[in-house]
Amino acid sequence: MFFHVILTTDCNLQCRYCFGESLDDFDEDFSDDLEVDYSLPRKINYDVQLLKDFCSKDPNCVLTFYGGEPLMQIESLRQIMDNIEPKMYMMQTNGLFLDKLEPKYVNRFHTLLVSVDGEEALTDYYRGKGTFCKVFENLKLIKQNGFNGELIARVTVMEQTDIYKQVRWLLENSEFSFTSVHWQLNAGFWGNDYQRRHFEEWSETNYIPGVRALVKFWVDAMEQKGQVLKLYPLLGIAYSMLHDEKVNFLRCGGGWINYAIQTDGYILACPTMWGLTKHYMGHIADMHPLKLEKVFVNQLPCSECEILNICGGRCYYANVTQRWNVDAYKKVCSTVKALVDDISTEIPRIKQLMAQGKIHLSDFDFIKYNGAEIIP
């Protein structure tokens, strides 16, 4: 099982799509049936021994540090890594404090997901001036100090993003390039933002065509270089199509193999759902990691969608909180359907390349449920 360990709800950045939108949505609340515990501890406050005992009951336990910004609780992180030996460690971080963590810890991570949205101007626009340079300085440092795990660019996408241009840049930047990229649409997380944004126009004229170009570029790389790039939304969907895999679960694994542990030790299906008390699944002190409740997205409109067995319902948080209305959320679904169609169109060419020996079915294997989004 995979567990996101939320070390803190604090963050050292004030990103436009997180802090910025929270200010614009300050008066917007959840529906009446979703009680939120706003008194949740801002940093981990349970005994590490509880986490050790919990993790020890699962021989395949994977711990992923999460926040807020987890490295704002760097001492707690060290304490956990000094005392617990899971199958592997991962972390989702904005990267600004990576230089504060000693190599003996950094180099134990199997995977680091680092938040960067593309080239300097765009990353700094979303995340604050100087963020880009500091993050890339730290990434170069950890590589020099021996980190050789998977390094995934964790991209958040809004209307200022040209997805084709920015993903290409992350892969091809001569100074420091990623081999793995995933992205997530900032859609359905806030209550009022659809009305003040231009999501529909942007998605139809920029994002969907950009993804289509990216899919072609991805398969061209297979044909020309014999390389299956780790672009997670493309990789995961193609994997399912090539293996004739039908899913009835969230592609991130949320609520059936991938869970989150809050700062107070309560367990949730998804780390973005912290504080939603109705959806607590018990506490690490008295729950067995292999006996947690399973959750699925099986209500309308997902239950009648023709691509549910590929999409899996996209986002549990969005389905539970319903921050956008049905018509607005249909615009998000249209982006997923376009992505699935684009990959499906290229499957015959992929199979032909496999038959020619240029690529192999095993090239599409990846560590599932590592925090990388398959359905953006």
mmCIF file of C-alpha atoms in Angstrom:
data_model
loop_
_atom_site.group_PDB
_atom_site.id
_atom_site.type_symbol
_atom_site.label_atom_id
_atom_site.label_comp_id
_atom_site.label_asym_id
_atom_site.label_seq_id
_atom_site.Cartn_x
_atom_site.Cartn_y
_atom_site.Cartn_z
ATOM 1 C CA MET A 1 0.000 0.000 0.000
ATOM 2 C CA PHE A 2 1.031 3.608 -0.602
ATOM 3 C CA PHE A 3 0.569 6.251 2.084
ATOM 4 C CA HIS A 4 0.992 10.006 1.728
ATOM 5 C CA VAL A 5 2.299 11.181 5.090
ATOM 6 C CA ILE A 6 1.213 14.800 5.510
ATOM 7 C CA LEU A 7 3.974 16.319 7.632
ATOM 8 C CA THR A 8 2.475 19.828 7.646
ATOM 9 C CA THR A 9 -0.318 21.874 6.126
ATOM 10 C CA ASP A 10 1.995 24.920 5.971
ATOM 11 C CA CYS A 11 3.746 26.013 2.795
ATOM 12 C CA ASN A 12 6.506 28.536 2.132
ATOM 13 C CA LEU A 13 5.039 29.594 -1.227
ATOM 14 C CA GLN A 14 1.905 31.498 -2.213
ATOM 15 C CA CYS A 15 1.188 30.025 -5.645
ATOM 16 C CA ARG A 16 -1.506 31.574 -7.816
ATOM 17 C CA TYR A 17 -3.466 28.340 -8.212
ATOM 18 C CA CYS A 18 -3.381 27.478 -4.498
ATOM 19 C CA PHE A 19 -2.902 30.364 -2.084
ATOM 20 C CA GLY A 20 -4.034 32.931 -4.660
ATOM 21 C CA GLU A 21 -7.273 31.162 -5.477
ATOM 22 C CA SER A 22 -7.953 30.430 -1.822
ATOM 23 C CA LEU A 23 -7.995 34.185 -1.197
ATOM 24 C CA ASP A 24 -10.421 34.729 -4.080
ATOM 25 C CA ASP A 25 -12.601 31.933 -2.690
ATOM 26 C CA PHE A 26 -12.320 32.974 0.956
ATOM 27 C CA ASP A 27 -16.086 33.228 1.462
ATOM 28 C CA GLU A 28 -16.874 30.053 -0.465
ATOM 29 C CA ASP A 29 -17.612 27.047 1.740
ATOM 30 C CA PHE A 30 -18.297 23.376 1.155
ATOM 31 C CA SER A 31 -21.833 22.011 1.037
ATOM 32 C CA ASP A 32 -23.693 21.525 4.320
ATOM 33 C CA ASP A 33 -23.022 17.771 4.464
ATOM 34 C CA LEU A 34 -19.218 18.230 4.355
ATOM 35 C CA GLU A 35 -17.943 19.254 7.761
ATOM 36 C CA VAL A 36 -14.350 20.495 7.728
ATOM 37 C CA ASP A 37 -12.048 20.286 10.737
ATOM 38 C CA TYR A 38 -10.153 23.561 10.490
ATOM 39 C CA SER A 39 -8.415 22.851 13.802
ATOM 40 C CA LEU A 40 -6.272 20.132 12.231
ATOM 41 C CA PRO A 41 -2.692 20.375 13.596
ATOM 42 C CA ARG A 42 -0.459 22.379 11.270
ATOM 43 C CA LYS A 43 2.331 19.837 11.727
ATOM 44 C CA ILE A 44 2.559 16.139 12.518
ATOM 45 C CA ASN A 45 1.603 15.584 16.154
ATOM 46 C CA TYR A 46 1.423 11.811 16.645
ATOM 47 C CA ASP A 47 4.166 9.506 17.898
ATOM 48 C CA VAL A 48 6.376 8.172 15.112
ATOM 49 C CA GLN A 49 6.150 4.747 16.769
ATOM 50 C CA LEU A 50 2.471 4.648 15.754
ATOM 51 C CA LEU A 51 3.433 5.159 12.122
ATOM 52 C CA LYS A 52 6.169 2.538 12.444
ATOM 53 C CA ASP A 53 3.750 -0.022 13.874
ATOM 54 C CA PHE A 54 1.152 0.788 11.216
ATOM 55 C CA CYS A 55 3.620 0.502 8.323
ATOM 56 C CA SER A 56 5.175 -2.694 9.709
ATOM 57 C CA LYS A 57 1.883 -4.548 9.173
ATOM 58 C CA ASP A 58 2.258 -4.162 5.392
ATOM 59 C CA PRO A 59 5.400 -5.688 3.816
ATOM 60 C CA ASN A 60 4.869 -3.486 0.745
ATOM 61 C CA CYS A 61 4.320 -0.232 2.638
ATOM 62 C CA VAL A 62 5.458 2.860 0.681
ATOM 63 C CA LEU A 63 5.656 6.218 2.454
ATOM 64 C CA THR A 64 5.402 9.474 0.477
ATOM 65 C CA PHE A 65 6.089 12.725 2.330
ATOM 66 C CA TYR A 66 3.529 15.402 1.493
ATOM 67 C CA GLY A 67 2.331 18.811 2.647
ATOM 68 C CA GLY A 68 1.926 21.745 2.491
ATOM 69 C CA GLU A 69 5.650 21.630 1.989
ATOM 70 C CA PRO A 70 6.999 18.549 3.801
ATOM 71 C CA LEU A 71 10.538 19.929 4.105
ATOM 72 C CA MET A 72 9.177 22.642 6.400
ATOM 73 C CA GLN A 73 9.087 19.784 8.936
ATOM 74 C CA ILE A 74 12.534 18.507 8.075
ATOM 75 C CA GLU A 75 13.292 17.241 11.590
ATOM 76 C CA SER A 76 10.125 15.119 11.609
ATOM 77 C CA LEU A 77 11.093 13.780 8.201
ATOM 78 C CA ARG A 78 14.549 12.811 9.483
ATOM 79 C CA GLN A 79 13.024 11.172 12.557
ATOM 80 C CA ILE A 80 10.707 9.037 10.432
ATOM 81 C CA MET A 81 13.480 8.004 8.037
ATOM 82 C CA ASP A 82 15.758 7.158 10.965
ATOM 83 C CA ASN A 83 13.183 4.858 12.551
ATOM 84 C CA ILE A 84 11.030 3.339 9.803
ATOM 85 C CA GLU A 85 12.101 1.074 6.934
ATOM 86 C CA PRO A 86 9.253 0.887 4.424
ATOM 87 C CA LYS A 87 9.585 -0.757 1.018
ATOM 88 C CA MET A 88 10.484 2.659 -0.378
ATOM 89 C CA TYR A 89 10.311 6.376 0.339
ATOM 90 C CA MET A 90 8.972 9.049 -1.996
ATOM 91 C CA MET A 91 8.312 12.773 -1.588
ATOM 92 C CA GLN A 92 6.279 15.527 -3.243
ATOM 93 C CA THR A 93 8.041 18.860 -2.693
ATOM 94 C CA ASN A 94 8.381 22.328 -4.165
ATOM 95 C CA GLY A 95 12.135 21.759 -4.076
ATOM 96 C CA LEU A 96 13.153 24.975 -2.346
ATOM 97 C CA PHE A 97 14.562 23.255 0.749
ATOM 98 C CA LEU A 98 16.170 20.231 -0.886
ATOM 99 C CA ASP A 99 19.577 21.721 -0.144
ATOM 100 C CA LYS A 100 18.750 21.598 3.586
ATOM 101 C CA LEU A 101 18.338 17.820 3.624
ATOM 102 C CA GLU A 102 21.524 15.791 3.872
ATOM 103 C CA PRO A 103 22.424 13.454 0.971
ATOM 104 C CA LYS A 104 22.142 10.408 3.235
ATOM 105 C CA TYR A 105 18.398 11.110 3.346
ATOM 106 C CA VAL A 106 17.856 12.497 -0.176
ATOM 107 C CA ASN A 107 19.612 9.519 -1.741
ATOM 108 C CA ARG A 108 17.255 7.073 -0.016
ATOM 109 C CA PHE A 109 14.277 8.381 -1.972
ATOM 110 C CA HIS A 110 13.107 6.108 -4.741
ATOM 111 C CA THR A 111 11.163 8.984 -6.319
ATOM 112 C CA LEU A 112 11.034 12.743 -5.929
ATOM 113 C CA LEU A 113 8.137 14.666 -7.431
ATOM 114 C CA VAL A 114 9.253 18.278 -7.701
ATOM 115 C CA SER A 115 6.786 21.064 -8.445
ATOM 116 C CA VAL A 116 7.917 23.002 -11.498
ATOM 117 C CA ASP A 117 5.554 24.268 -14.166
ATOM 118 C CA GLY A 118 7.926 24.710 -17.103
ATOM 119 C CA GLU A 119 10.393 27.364 -18.096
ATOM 120 C CA GLU A 120 11.459 30.170 -15.785
ATOM 121 C CA ALA A 121 8.935 32.862 -16.724
ATOM 122 C CA LEU A 122 5.941 30.556 -16.293
ATOM 123 C CA THR A 123 7.141 28.859 -13.102
ATOM 124 C CA ASP A 124 7.892 32.220 -11.480
ATOM 125 C CA TYR A 125 4.559 33.628 -12.683
ATOM 126 C CA TYR A 126 2.685 30.855 -10.881
ATOM 127 C CA ARG A 127 5.001 30.306 -7.907
ATOM 128 C CA GLY A 128 6.844 33.567 -7.239
ATOM 129 C CA LYS A 129 9.909 35.350 -8.559
ATOM 130 C CA GLY A 130 13.155 33.459 -8.029
ATOM 131 C CA THR A 131 11.476 30.098 -7.423
ATOM 132 C CA PHE A 132 12.640 28.566 -10.699
ATOM 133 C CA CYS A 133 16.339 29.388 -10.218
ATOM 134 C CA LYS A 134 16.428 28.106 -6.641
ATOM 135 C CA VAL A 135 14.642 24.860 -7.498
ATOM 136 C CA PHE A 136 16.927 24.062 -10.427
ATOM 137 C CA GLU A 137 19.984 24.979 -8.375
ATOM 138 C CA ASN A 138 18.852 22.446 -5.767
ATOM 139 C CA LEU A 139 18.109 19.767 -8.372
ATOM 140 C CA LYS A 140 21.618 20.077 -9.768
ATOM 141 C CA LEU A 141 22.982 19.852 -6.223
ATOM 142 C CA ILE A 142 21.201 16.632 -5.288
ATOM 143 C CA LYS A 143 22.290 15.016 -8.562
ATOM 144 C CA GLN A 144 25.880 16.023 -7.849
ATOM 145 C CA ASN A 145 25.511 14.537 -4.359
ATOM 146 C CA GLY A 146 24.477 11.152 -5.699
ATOM 147 C CA PHE A 147 20.704 11.136 -6.077
ATOM 148 C CA ASN A 148 19.843 8.670 -8.843
ATOM 149 C CA GLY A 149 16.183 7.956 -8.185
ATOM 150 C CA GLU A 150 13.325 8.953 -10.434
ATOM 151 C CA LEU A 151 12.865 12.717 -10.662
ATOM 152 C CA ILE A 152 9.377 13.687 -11.823
ATOM 153 C CA ALA A 153 8.378 17.193 -12.846
ATOM 154 C CA ARG A 154 5.082 17.864 -11.059
ATOM 155 C CA VAL A 155 3.287 20.397 -13.252
ATOM 156 C CA THR A 156 0.127 22.323 -12.384
ATOM 157 C CA VAL A 157 -1.719 23.584 -15.446
ATOM 158 C CA MET A 158 -3.856 26.696 -15.835
ATOM 159 C CA GLU A 159 -4.745 29.069 -18.645
ATOM 160 C CA GLN A 160 -1.259 30.569 -18.844
ATOM 161 C CA THR A 161 0.190 27.143 -19.688
ATOM 162 C CA ASP A 162 0.972 25.956 -23.213
ATOM 163 C CA ILE A 163 1.151 22.256 -22.339
ATOM 164 C CA TYR A 164 3.005 21.202 -25.480
ATOM 165 C CA LYS A 165 5.636 23.912 -25.172
ATOM 166 C CA GLN A 166 6.219 23.481 -21.432
ATOM 167 C CA VAL A 167 6.438 19.680 -21.374
ATOM 168 C CA ARG A 168 8.820 19.755 -24.332
ATOM 169 C CA TRP A 169 10.926 22.316 -22.457
ATOM 170 C CA LEU A 170 11.080 20.171 -19.322
ATOM 171 C CA LEU A 171 12.276 17.226 -21.398
ATOM 172 C CA GLU A 172 14.728 19.097 -23.607
ATOM 173 C CA ASN A 173 16.226 21.866 -21.474
ATOM 174 C CA SER A 174 19.958 21.505 -22.126
ATOM 175 C CA GLU A 175 20.992 22.666 -18.658
ATOM 176 C CA PHE A 176 18.786 20.276 -16.660
ATOM 177 C CA SER A 177 16.053 18.092 -18.108
ATOM 178 C CA PHE A 178 13.578 15.699 -16.538
ATOM 179 C CA THR A 179 12.949 12.210 -17.867
ATOM 180 C CA SER A 180 9.532 12.024 -16.207
ATOM 181 C CA VAL A 181 6.659 14.517 -16.267
ATOM 182 C CA HIS A 182 3.106 14.522 -15.024
ATOM 183 C CA TRP A 183 0.603 17.327 -14.964
ATOM 184 C CA GLN A 184 -2.636 18.146 -13.239
ATOM 185 C CA LEU A 185 -5.321 20.545 -14.382
ATOM 186 C CA ASN A 186 -6.287 23.129 -11.798
ATOM 187 C CA ALA A 187 -9.969 22.402 -12.285
ATOM 188 C CA GLY A 188 -12.733 21.767 -9.776
ATOM 189 C CA PHE A 189 -10.716 22.589 -6.659
ATOM 190 C CA TRP A 190 -12.318 25.959 -5.882
ATOM 191 C CA GLY A 191 -15.917 27.132 -5.808
ATOM 192 C CA ASN A 192 -15.955 30.462 -7.631
ATOM 193 C CA ASP A 193 -13.026 30.314 -10.017
ATOM 194 C CA TYR A 194 -14.803 28.900 -13.070
ATOM 195 C CA GLN A 195 -16.840 32.102 -13.383
ATOM 196 C CA ARG A 196 -13.779 34.346 -13.370
ATOM 197 C CA ARG A 197 -11.587 32.172 -15.588
ATOM 198 C CA HIS A 198 -11.588 31.245 -19.284
ATOM 199 C CA PHE A 199 -11.251 27.510 -18.840
ATOM 200 C CA GLU A 200 -13.608 26.442 -21.639
ATOM 201 C CA GLU A 201 -12.056 28.667 -24.306
ATOM 202 C CA TRP A 202 -8.491 27.839 -23.254
ATOM 203 C CA SER A 203 -9.098 24.098 -23.056
ATOM 204 C CA GLU A 204 -10.647 24.006 -26.531
ATOM 205 C CA THR A 205 -8.220 26.302 -28.322
ATOM 206 C CA ASN A 206 -4.967 25.643 -26.473
ATOM 207 C CA TYR A 207 -4.888 22.695 -24.073
ATOM 208 C CA ILE A 208 -6.635 19.997 -26.132
ATOM 209 C CA PRO A 209 -4.676 20.811 -29.326
ATOM 210 C CA GLY A 210 -1.483 20.997 -27.248
ATOM 211 C CA VAL A 211 -2.061 17.545 -25.762
ATOM 212 C CA ARG A 212 -2.777 16.165 -29.226
ATOM 213 C CA ALA A 213 0.558 17.537 -30.463
ATOM 214 C CA LEU A 214 2.257 16.111 -27.378
ATOM 215 C CA VAL A 215 0.855 12.631 -28.049
ATOM 216 C CA LYS A 216 2.210 12.754 -31.605
ATOM 217 C CA PHE A 217 5.606 13.951 -30.343
ATOM 218 C CA TRP A 218 5.606 11.096 -27.796
ATOM 219 C CA VAL A 219 4.993 8.402 -30.402
ATOM 220 C CA ASP A 220 7.405 10.086 -32.846
ATOM 221 C CA ALA A 221 10.102 9.672 -30.164
ATOM 222 C CA MET A 222 9.328 5.945 -30.068
ATOM 223 C CA GLU A 223 9.665 5.731 -33.822
ATOM 224 C CA GLN A 224 12.768 7.882 -34.200
ATOM 225 C CA LYS A 225 14.675 7.077 -30.992
ATOM 226 C CA GLY A 226 13.164 3.824 -29.748
ATOM 227 C CA GLN A 227 12.311 5.635 -26.521
ATOM 228 C CA VAL A 228 9.070 5.580 -24.523
ATOM 229 C CA LEU A 229 9.225 8.816 -22.541
ATOM 230 C CA LYS A 230 7.707 8.822 -19.075
ATOM 231 C CA LEU A 231 4.909 11.293 -19.687
ATOM 232 C CA TYR A 232 2.618 9.803 -17.097
ATOM 233 C CA PRO A 233 -0.831 10.712 -18.455
ATOM 234 C CA LEU A 234 0.151 9.249 -21.838
ATOM 235 C CA LEU A 235 2.070 6.314 -20.399
ATOM 236 C CA GLY A 236 -0.660 5.188 -18.016
ATOM 237 C CA ILE A 237 -3.498 5.343 -20.538
ATOM 238 C CA ALA A 238 -1.460 3.630 -23.259
ATOM 239 C CA TYR A 239 -0.459 0.921 -20.762
ATOM 240 C CA SER A 240 -4.129 0.172 -20.102
ATOM 241 C CA MET A 241 -4.978 0.063 -23.798
ATOM 242 C CA LEU A 242 -2.033 -2.172 -24.681
ATOM 243 C CA HIS A 243 -2.835 -4.580 -21.831
ATOM 244 C CA ASP A 244 -6.606 -4.394 -22.409
ATOM 245 C CA GLU A 245 -6.848 -3.258 -18.793
ATOM 246 C CA LYS A 246 -10.318 -2.197 -17.659
ATOM 247 C CA VAL A 247 -10.317 -0.134 -14.494
ATOM 248 C CA ASN A 248 -13.116 0.567 -12.034
ATOM 249 C CA PHE A 249 -10.933 2.530 -9.637
ATOM 250 C CA LEU A 250 -9.253 5.896 -9.444
ATOM 251 C CA ARG A 251 -6.097 5.857 -11.548
ATOM 252 C CA CYS A 252 -4.071 7.521 -8.778
ATOM 253 C CA GLY A 253 -4.978 4.580 -6.534
ATOM 254 C CA GLY A 254 -6.787 6.906 -4.124
ATOM 255 C CA GLY A 255 -9.013 5.005 -1.725
ATOM 256 C CA TRP A 256 -8.031 1.480 -2.680
ATOM 257 C CA ILE A 257 -4.227 1.214 -2.711
ATOM 258 C CA ASN A 258 -3.131 4.811 -2.100
ATOM 259 C CA TYR A 259 -4.183 6.645 1.079
ATOM 260 C CA ALA A 260 -3.178 9.718 3.076
ATOM 261 C CA ILE A 261 -2.314 10.107 6.756
ATOM 262 C CA GLN A 262 -3.145 13.518 8.220
ATOM 263 C CA THR A 263 -1.004 15.409 10.693
ATOM 264 C CA ASP A 264 -3.168 13.973 13.500
ATOM 265 C CA GLY A 265 -2.901 10.371 12.280
ATOM 266 C CA TYR A 266 -6.363 10.032 10.717
ATOM 267 C CA ILE A 267 -6.519 8.266 7.360
ATOM 268 C CA LEU A 268 -8.140 9.560 4.163
ATOM 269 C CA ALA A 269 -8.502 8.339 0.590
ATOM 270 C CA CYS A 270 -6.734 11.426 -0.791
ATOM 271 C CA PRO A 271 -4.313 14.002 0.667
ATOM 272 C CA THR A 272 -6.306 16.926 -0.758
ATOM 273 C CA MET A 273 -9.270 15.871 1.403
ATOM 274 C CA TRP A 274 -7.606 16.693 4.720
ATOM 275 C CA GLY A 275 -10.069 17.877 7.342
ATOM 276 C CA LEU A 276 -13.164 16.380 5.666
ATOM 277 C CA THR A 277 -14.235 14.463 8.756
ATOM 278 C CA LYS A 278 -17.071 12.566 7.035
ATOM 279 C CA HIS A 279 -14.460 10.786 4.938
ATOM 280 C CA TYR A 280 -12.068 9.720 7.703
ATOM 281 C CA MET A 281 -11.276 5.995 7.503
ATOM 282 C CA GLY A 282 -9.924 5.510 10.994
ATOM 283 C CA HIS A 283 -6.647 6.273 12.752
ATOM 284 C CA ILE A 284 -3.231 4.667 12.328
ATOM 285 C CA ALA A 285 -3.331 3.716 16.020
ATOM 286 C CA ASP A 286 -6.116 1.185 15.513
ATOM 287 C CA MET A 287 -6.412 0.462 11.767
ATOM 288 C CA HIS A 288 -4.706 -2.268 9.751
ATOM 289 C CA PRO A 289 -3.236 -0.889 6.491
ATOM 290 C CA LEU A 290 -4.456 -3.887 4.479
ATOM 291 C CA LYS A 291 -8.030 -3.693 5.797
ATOM 292 C CA LEU A 292 -8.927 -0.107 4.940
ATOM 293 C CA GLU A 293 -12.237 0.724 3.298
ATOM 294 C CA LYS A 294 -12.195 0.899 -0.515
ATOM 295 C CA VAL A 295 -13.836 3.821 -2.304
ATOM 296 C CA PHE A 296 -14.846 4.197 -5.933
ATOM 297 C CA VAL A 297 -16.374 6.893 -8.094
ATOM 298 C CA ASN A 298 -19.629 5.278 -9.179
ATOM 299 C CA GLN A 299 -22.193 8.078 -9.193
ATOM 300 C CA LEU A 300 -23.540 10.119 -12.105
ATOM 301 C CA PRO A 301 -22.253 11.319 -14.488
ATOM 302 C CA CYS A 302 -19.190 9.053 -14.187
ATOM 303 C CA SER A 303 -21.210 5.845 -13.838
ATOM 304 C CA GLU A 304 -22.660 6.273 -17.336
ATOM 305 C CA CYS A 305 -19.506 7.544 -19.032
ATOM 306 C CA GLU A 306 -18.152 5.533 -21.951
ATOM 307 C CA ILE A 307 -14.540 5.959 -20.809
ATOM 308 C CA LEU A 308 -15.031 5.176 -17.116
ATOM 309 C CA ASN A 309 -13.006 1.963 -17.531
ATOM 310 C CA ILE A 310 -10.038 4.067 -18.682
ATOM 311 C CA CYS A 311 -10.554 7.219 -16.601
ATOM 312 C CA GLY A 312 -11.701 5.614 -13.355
ATOM 313 C CA GLY A 313 -13.588 8.767 -12.324
ATOM 314 C CA ARG A 314 -10.640 11.201 -12.583
ATOM 315 C CA CYS A 315 -10.706 12.823 -9.119
ATOM 316 C CA TYR A 316 -12.308 11.649 -5.886
ATOM 317 C CA TYR A 317 -11.980 15.074 -4.261
ATOM 318 C CA ALA A 318 -13.777 16.778 -7.144
ATOM 319 C CA ASN A 319 -16.574 14.204 -7.097
ATOM 320 C CA VAL A 320 -17.057 14.484 -3.335
ATOM 321 C CA THR A 321 -16.858 18.263 -2.988
ATOM 322 C CA GLN A 322 -18.505 19.236 -6.315
ATOM 323 C CA ARG A 323 -16.990 22.724 -6.278
ATOM 324 C CA TRP A 324 -17.845 23.232 -9.973
ATOM 325 C CA ASN A 325 -21.350 22.731 -11.313
ATOM 326 C CA VAL A 326 -22.227 19.884 -13.677
ATOM 327 C CA ASP A 327 -21.952 21.932 -16.876
ATOM 328 C CA ALA A 328 -18.564 23.340 -15.894
ATOM 329 C CA TYR A 329 -17.243 19.927 -14.949
ATOM 330 C CA LYS A 330 -18.325 18.562 -18.337
ATOM 331 C CA LYS A 331 -15.665 20.842 -19.807
ATOM 332 C CA VAL A 332 -13.058 19.037 -17.718
ATOM 333 C CA CYS A 333 -14.402 15.676 -18.862
ATOM 334 C CA SER A 334 -14.093 16.802 -22.471
ATOM 335 C CA THR A 335 -10.342 17.280 -21.957
ATOM 336 C CA VAL A 336 -10.025 13.729 -20.616
ATOM 337 C CA LYS A 337 -12.040 12.267 -23.487
ATOM 338 C CA ALA A 338 -9.881 14.134 -25.993
ATOM 339 C CA LEU A 339 -6.729 12.794 -24.331
ATOM 340 C CA VAL A 340 -8.046 9.216 -24.427
ATOM 341 C CA ASP A 341 -9.083 9.614 -28.077
ATOM 342 C CA ASP A 342 -5.674 11.004 -29.043
ATOM 343 C CA ILE A 343 -3.842 8.069 -27.485
ATOM 344 C CA SER A 344 -6.308 5.544 -28.900
ATOM 345 C CA THR A 345 -5.666 6.944 -32.383
ATOM 346 C CA GLU A 346 -1.933 6.286 -31.952
ATOM 347 C CA ILE A 347 -2.238 2.748 -30.556
ATOM 348 C CA PRO A 348 -2.029 1.093 -34.030
ATOM 349 C CA ARG A 349 1.249 2.936 -34.715
ATOM 350 C CA ILE A 350 2.571 1.956 -31.289
ATOM 351 C CA LYS A 351 1.714 -1.701 -31.947
ATOM 352 C CA GLN A 352 3.420 -1.504 -35.327
ATOM 353 C CA LEU A 353 6.574 -0.128 -33.703
ATOM 354 C CA MET A 354 6.448 -2.984 -31.215
ATOM 355 C CA ALA A 355 6.108 -5.504 -34.046
ATOM 356 C CA GLN A 356 9.162 -3.921 -35.697
ATOM 357 C CA GLY A 357 11.147 -4.285 -32.481
ATOM 358 C CA LYS A 358 11.731 -0.545 -32.088
ATOM 359 C CA ILE A 359 9.992 -0.585 -28.704
ATOM 360 C CA HIS A 360 8.706 -3.301 -26.394
ATOM 361 C CA LEU A 361 5.626 -3.793 -24.267
ATOM 362 C CA SER A 362 7.818 -3.701 -21.153
ATOM 363 C CA ASP A 363 8.854 -0.127 -22.064
ATOM 364 C CA PHE A 364 5.409 0.960 -20.863
ATOM 365 C CA ASP A 365 5.890 -0.450 -17.363
ATOM 366 C CA PHE A 366 6.090 2.064 -14.517
ATOM 367 C CA ILE A 367 5.716 2.351 -10.760
ATOM 368 C CA LYS A 368 1.986 2.778 -10.362
ATOM 369 C CA TYR A 369 0.398 4.965 -7.668
ATOM 370 C CA ASN A 370 3.586 6.999 -7.120
ATOM 371 C CA GLY A 371 1.647 10.271 -6.964
ATOM 372 C CA ALA A 372 1.930 11.034 -10.681
ATOM 373 C CA GLU A 373 -1.447 11.843 -12.215
ATOM 374 C CA ILE A 374 -2.636 9.553 -15.007
ATOM 375 C CA ILE A 375 -5.866 11.481 -15.583
ATOM 376 C CA PRO A 376 -4.912 15.199 -15.333
#
